[in-house]
């Protein structure tokens, strides 16, 4: 079995590789479109070959401005292969090793996109099982399950309650609030980062990530009560595809008072007033208060995502 990155000469073999599993499909049209935009690249596209036949494919993705890939979008091994998990793990190890040698600061995560109720569909559950085994064997052992949510205009724009006042702030002010709201967070990634890196590094990395996203820094807001007490922050953001909720949070001492609903409503209004036709968001399935806030605001669960990452990455 040969595992290698592709070249331009492999393009037809990559786009012609049949993907018949019910999860994380990337068709030829999308691949070619995002290849032209620099979000897929030949050196980020890896194949497994046996007797000169492509039997596996891994498509890593990144923003056009990225030097290294951010996430694995699609992993597939031909159904005729006896041990699909073993071949997939070899493909992942080869790609992750190459990215590390090229200077990637951390292994890209694996983003597995699934339909709602995926555990009740035997074919989907089976497709997940061998991919999970492969991810873990390749060192991506941290698993998080997330809701992928959507707002569209027919849901309606939430009215301001008048309980909070929103204003712009300096980078130093935002960094301080990132640091404060990380404490006691129910978000699994934040909790892991706090345990490994501490609050200062966790806050800085969160803020740097959102500064690097396609959204505008001018959208960011700090939230205060009407008497001037700091409540939290609202980070409307964007992906290369659409507007995004980004990041929001309430400082620990003011949690449990319903402020999160006002903060989420502010993000939704900012995007809606600028004409957004779709706003996406994600939250961990274990973060019940945040999931409830999205449901109350009318956001619908469109997909489930399983994320696999290396410990501490």
Coordinates of C-alpha atoms in Angstrom, one line a residue, residues 12 24 29 43 59 74 76 84 97-98 110 112 124 137 151 177 203 217-218 253 269 285 292 304 311:
X12 CA -8.9 13.0 -12.7
X24 CA -19.0 13.6 4.5
X29 CA -17.9 19.9 -8.5
X43 CA -0.4 18.7 -1.6
X59 CA -9.2 15.6 1.5
X74 CA -13.5 13.8 3.6
X76 CA -13.0 7.4 2.2
X84 CA -10.9 -0.1 5.8
X97 CA 3.4 13.3 9.5
X98 CA 4.0 15.2 6.3
X110 CA -11.0 15.6 11.5
X112 CA -17.0 14.3 10.2
X124 CA -24.4 5.7 8.8
X137 CA -5.3 4.9 15.5
X151 CA -30.8 30.7 11.1
X177 CA -13.3 39.1 28.5
X203 CA -7.8 33.5 25.6
X217 CA -13.3 43.1 13.5
X218 CA -15.8 46.0 13.5
X253 CA -20.7 35.9 38.0
X269 CA -29.4 41.2 14.5
X285 CA -24.2 18.5 22.3
X292 CA -31.3 25.8 24.5
X304 CA -24.3 16.8 13.6
X311 CA -4.8 15.7 22.7

